[in-house]
């Protein structure tokens, strides 16, 4: 049986992951409107990943015979004035999600809920990758984004990204 506090945090994370998908769809819309289809693709893949993350939490709670409560998903409220604002908002959001995962992990540790800790291990690793990817994208934009040809090549690189579903077994 999952500890009540851990259950509450896991359930809340479902909503946070769906919000992440909404946020990345908003980023997709921004770049699509700028005709940067590669950037738009990158964030569409991000949105797909976040939906899958939400479903992993959902499935985990169901497998543990814990009720799932779905809440309303807030509309992203950020306004962007340039491409770099979007990229920095992405990194900021990933750092926030990492803190959420860490909070759940800490609560599971305190409750000696080893099964949940094991489940969360994948997310801890995933968040490290997400922060690295967001940081790398900012670095590339700083290097190449002010040059039209560099931006074109970066856009082409991001267009090549394809979605791969997570391989976490519950």
mmCIF file of C-alpha atoms in Angstrom:
data_model
loop_
_atom_site.group_PDB
_atom_site.id
_atom_site.type_symbol
_atom_site.label_atom_id
_atom_site.label_comp_id
_atom_site.label_asym_id
_atom_site.label_seq_id
_atom_site.Cartn_x
_atom_site.Cartn_y
_atom_site.Cartn_z
ATOM 1 C CA UNK A 1 0.000 0.000 0.000
ATOM 2 C CA UNK A 2 1.317 3.416 -0.998
ATOM 3 C CA UNK A 3 1.693 5.917 1.846
ATOM 4 C CA UNK A 4 -1.058 8.612 1.829
ATOM 5 C CA UNK A 5 1.365 11.522 1.292
ATOM 6 C CA UNK A 6 3.222 9.647 -1.455
ATOM 7 C CA UNK A 7 -0.108 8.774 -3.081
ATOM 8 C CA UNK A 8 -1.149 12.432 -3.029
ATOM 9 C CA UNK A 9 2.135 13.547 -4.596
ATOM 10 C CA UNK A 10 2.031 10.819 -7.263
ATOM 11 C CA UNK A 11 -1.545 11.737 -8.139
ATOM 12 C CA UNK A 12 -0.662 15.438 -8.357
ATOM 13 C CA UNK A 13 2.244 14.560 -10.639
ATOM 14 C CA UNK A 14 -0.179 13.173 -13.214
ATOM 15 C CA UNK A 15 -1.680 16.638 -13.547
ATOM 16 C CA UNK A 16 1.775 18.272 -13.614
ATOM 17 C CA UNK A 17 2.875 15.980 -16.446
ATOM 18 C CA UNK A 18 -0.238 16.774 -18.475
ATOM 19 C CA UNK A 19 0.420 20.473 -17.844
ATOM 20 C CA UNK A 20 3.947 19.927 -19.165
ATOM 21 C CA UNK A 21 2.442 18.501 -22.352
ATOM 22 C CA UNK A 22 0.203 21.590 -22.668
ATOM 23 C CA UNK A 23 3.193 23.861 -22.128
ATOM 24 C CA UNK A 24 5.208 22.117 -24.824
ATOM 25 C CA UNK A 25 2.244 22.273 -27.204
ATOM 26 C CA UNK A 26 2.238 26.026 -26.577
ATOM 27 C CA UNK A 27 5.954 26.084 -27.452
ATOM 28 C CA UNK A 28 5.115 24.076 -30.592
ATOM 29 C CA UNK A 29 2.495 26.675 -31.538
ATOM 30 C CA UNK A 30 4.989 29.502 -31.043
ATOM 31 C CA UNK A 31 7.608 27.944 -33.314
ATOM 32 C CA UNK A 32 5.052 26.795 -35.890
ATOM 33 C CA UNK A 33 3.848 30.401 -36.192
ATOM 34 C CA UNK A 34 7.494 31.430 -36.790
ATOM 35 C CA UNK A 35 7.847 28.770 -39.540
ATOM 36 C CA UNK A 36 10.532 27.003 -37.499
ATOM 37 C CA UNK A 37 9.124 23.541 -38.091
ATOM 38 C CA UNK A 38 12.155 21.760 -36.643
ATOM 39 C CA UNK A 39 11.785 23.552 -33.307
ATOM 40 C CA UNK A 40 8.039 22.893 -33.475
ATOM 41 C CA UNK A 41 8.756 19.196 -34.047
ATOM 42 C CA UNK A 42 11.144 19.083 -31.098
ATOM 43 C CA UNK A 43 8.472 20.429 -28.768
ATOM 44 C CA UNK A 44 5.759 18.196 -30.222
ATOM 45 C CA UNK A 45 7.971 15.227 -29.307
ATOM 46 C CA UNK A 46 8.407 16.761 -25.840
ATOM 47 C CA UNK A 47 4.622 17.008 -25.485
ATOM 48 C CA UNK A 48 4.228 13.341 -26.446
ATOM 49 C CA UNK A 49 6.821 12.351 -23.860
ATOM 50 C CA UNK A 50 5.058 14.299 -21.130
ATOM 51 C CA UNK A 51 1.704 12.661 -21.918
ATOM 52 C CA UNK A 52 3.391 9.279 -21.632
ATOM 53 C CA UNK A 53 4.965 10.297 -18.319
ATOM 54 C CA UNK A 54 1.510 11.213 -17.003
ATOM 55 C CA UNK A 55 0.198 7.822 -18.079
ATOM 56 C CA UNK A 56 3.090 6.041 -16.368
ATOM 57 C CA UNK A 57 2.150 7.679 -13.068
ATOM 58 C CA UNK A 58 -1.517 6.912 -13.743
ATOM 59 C CA UNK A 59 -0.789 3.246 -14.476
ATOM 60 C CA UNK A 60 1.495 2.928 -11.459
ATOM 61 C CA UNK A 61 -1.239 4.132 -9.103
ATOM 62 C CA UNK A 62 -3.798 1.849 -10.706
ATOM 63 C CA UNK A 63 -1.414 -1.109 -10.461
ATOM 64 C CA UNK A 64 -1.008 -0.304 -6.764
ATOM 65 C CA UNK A 65 -4.829 -0.287 -6.377
ATOM 66 C CA UNK A 66 -4.766 3.399 -5.494
ATOM 67 C CA UNK A 67 -7.475 5.767 -6.739
ATOM 68 C CA UNK A 68 -6.584 8.337 -9.352
ATOM 69 C CA UNK A 69 -8.138 11.782 -9.235
ATOM 70 C CA UNK A 70 -7.834 13.845 -12.396
ATOM 71 C CA UNK A 71 -7.769 17.608 -11.953
ATOM 72 C CA UNK A 72 -8.228 20.448 -14.426
ATOM 73 C CA UNK A 73 -5.145 21.283 -16.443
ATOM 74 C CA UNK A 74 -4.159 24.937 -16.316
ATOM 75 C CA UNK A 75 -3.584 26.872 -19.508
ATOM 76 C CA UNK A 76 0.043 27.934 -19.974
ATOM 77 C CA UNK A 77 0.282 31.640 -19.248
ATOM 78 C CA UNK A 78 3.710 32.552 -20.565
ATOM 79 C CA UNK A 79 4.106 35.193 -23.264
ATOM 80 C CA UNK A 80 7.228 34.954 -25.377
ATOM 81 C CA UNK A 81 8.985 37.819 -27.103
ATOM 82 C CA UNK A 82 11.771 35.804 -28.732
ATOM 83 C CA UNK A 83 12.896 32.256 -29.459
ATOM 84 C CA UNK A 84 15.355 32.224 -26.559
ATOM 85 C CA UNK A 85 12.529 33.035 -24.105
ATOM 86 C CA UNK A 86 10.858 29.785 -25.114
ATOM 87 C CA UNK A 87 14.016 27.737 -24.718
ATOM 88 C CA UNK A 88 14.776 29.254 -21.310
ATOM 89 C CA UNK A 89 11.194 28.645 -20.182
ATOM 90 C CA UNK A 90 11.668 25.005 -21.197
ATOM 91 C CA UNK A 91 14.779 24.646 -19.044
ATOM 92 C CA UNK A 92 13.111 26.434 -16.142
ATOM 93 C CA UNK A 93 10.157 24.073 -16.397
ATOM 94 C CA UNK A 94 12.353 20.964 -16.478
ATOM 95 C CA UNK A 95 14.189 22.149 -13.359
ATOM 96 C CA UNK A 96 10.789 22.586 -11.692
ATOM 97 C CA UNK A 97 9.674 19.076 -12.708
ATOM 98 C CA UNK A 98 12.941 17.676 -11.347
ATOM 99 C CA UNK A 99 12.146 19.296 -8.003
ATOM 100 C CA UNK A 100 8.699 17.663 -8.042
ATOM 101 C CA UNK A 101 10.171 14.224 -8.734
ATOM 102 C CA UNK A 102 12.737 14.776 -5.976
ATOM 103 C CA UNK A 103 9.946 15.705 -3.542
ATOM 104 C CA UNK A 104 8.039 12.525 -4.326
ATOM 105 C CA UNK A 105 11.220 10.476 -3.992
ATOM 106 C CA UNK A 106 11.996 12.072 -0.621
ATOM 107 C CA UNK A 107 8.475 11.325 0.636
ATOM 108 C CA UNK A 108 8.740 7.717 -0.569
ATOM 109 C CA UNK A 109 12.130 7.391 1.119
ATOM 110 C CA UNK A 110 10.744 8.752 4.373
ATOM 111 C CA UNK A 111 7.828 6.302 4.164
ATOM 112 C CA UNK A 112 10.210 3.440 3.298
ATOM 113 C CA UNK A 113 8.181 2.894 0.135
ATOM 114 C CA UNK A 114 10.852 1.075 -1.821
ATOM 115 C CA UNK A 115 8.578 0.055 -4.693
ATOM 116 C CA UNK A 116 7.721 3.703 -5.407
ATOM 117 C CA UNK A 117 11.379 4.670 -5.093
ATOM 118 C CA UNK A 118 12.252 2.029 -7.653
ATOM 119 C CA UNK A 119 9.492 3.307 -9.942
ATOM 120 C CA UNK A 120 10.824 6.858 -9.572
ATOM 121 C CA UNK A 121 14.426 5.878 -10.374
ATOM 122 C CA UNK A 122 13.623 6.029 -14.083
ATOM 123 C CA UNK A 123 12.140 9.526 -13.715
ATOM 124 C CA UNK A 124 15.187 10.760 -11.800
ATOM 125 C CA UNK A 125 17.385 9.659 -14.718
ATOM 126 C CA UNK A 126 14.916 11.028 -17.272
ATOM 127 C CA UNK A 127 14.896 14.463 -15.631
ATOM 128 C CA UNK A 128 18.679 14.594 -15.801
ATOM 129 C CA UNK A 129 18.420 13.953 -19.535
ATOM 130 C CA UNK A 130 15.650 16.539 -19.937
ATOM 131 C CA UNK A 131 17.668 19.259 -18.218
ATOM 132 C CA UNK A 132 20.732 18.388 -20.303
ATOM 133 C CA UNK A 133 18.725 18.516 -23.543
ATOM 134 C CA UNK A 134 17.197 21.883 -22.632
ATOM 135 C CA UNK A 135 20.593 23.302 -21.661
ATOM 136 C CA UNK A 136 22.175 21.999 -24.875
ATOM 137 C CA UNK A 137 19.427 23.578 -26.961
ATOM 138 C CA UNK A 138 20.024 26.944 -25.294
ATOM 139 C CA UNK A 139 23.784 26.609 -25.891
ATOM 140 C CA UNK A 140 23.254 25.804 -29.569
ATOM 141 C CA UNK A 141 20.872 28.726 -29.964
ATOM 142 C CA UNK A 142 23.416 31.047 -28.336
ATOM 143 C CA UNK A 143 26.079 29.815 -30.756
ATOM 144 C CA UNK A 144 24.075 29.693 -33.984
ATOM 145 C CA UNK A 145 20.696 31.364 -33.497
ATOM 146 C CA UNK A 146 21.706 34.907 -34.409
ATOM 147 C CA UNK A 147 22.984 33.729 -37.788
ATOM 148 C CA UNK A 148 20.223 32.851 -40.278
ATOM 149 C CA UNK A 149 22.201 29.937 -41.738
ATOM 150 C CA UNK A 150 23.028 28.629 -38.279
ATOM 151 C CA UNK A 151 19.389 28.885 -37.236
ATOM 152 C CA UNK A 152 18.390 27.043 -40.421
ATOM 153 C CA UNK A 153 20.822 24.196 -39.662
ATOM 154 C CA UNK A 154 19.708 23.981 -36.025
ATOM 155 C CA UNK A 155 16.092 23.916 -37.182
ATOM 156 C CA UNK A 156 16.968 21.046 -39.564
ATOM 157 C CA UNK A 157 18.679 19.149 -36.740
ATOM 158 C CA UNK A 158 15.599 19.481 -34.522
ATOM 159 C CA UNK A 159 13.325 18.388 -37.372
ATOM 160 C CA UNK A 160 15.064 15.002 -37.379
ATOM 161 C CA UNK A 161 13.958 14.154 -33.836
ATOM 162 C CA UNK A 162 11.472 11.286 -33.673
ATOM 163 C CA UNK A 163 9.295 10.163 -30.823
ATOM 164 C CA UNK A 164 10.293 7.043 -28.914
ATOM 165 C CA UNK A 165 7.945 5.788 -26.226
ATOM 166 C CA UNK A 166 9.516 5.167 -22.804
ATOM 167 C CA UNK A 167 10.530 1.595 -22.105
ATOM 168 C CA UNK A 168 9.686 1.647 -18.397
ATOM 169 C CA UNK A 169 7.999 -1.592 -17.348
ATOM 170 C CA UNK A 170 5.471 -1.251 -14.546
#
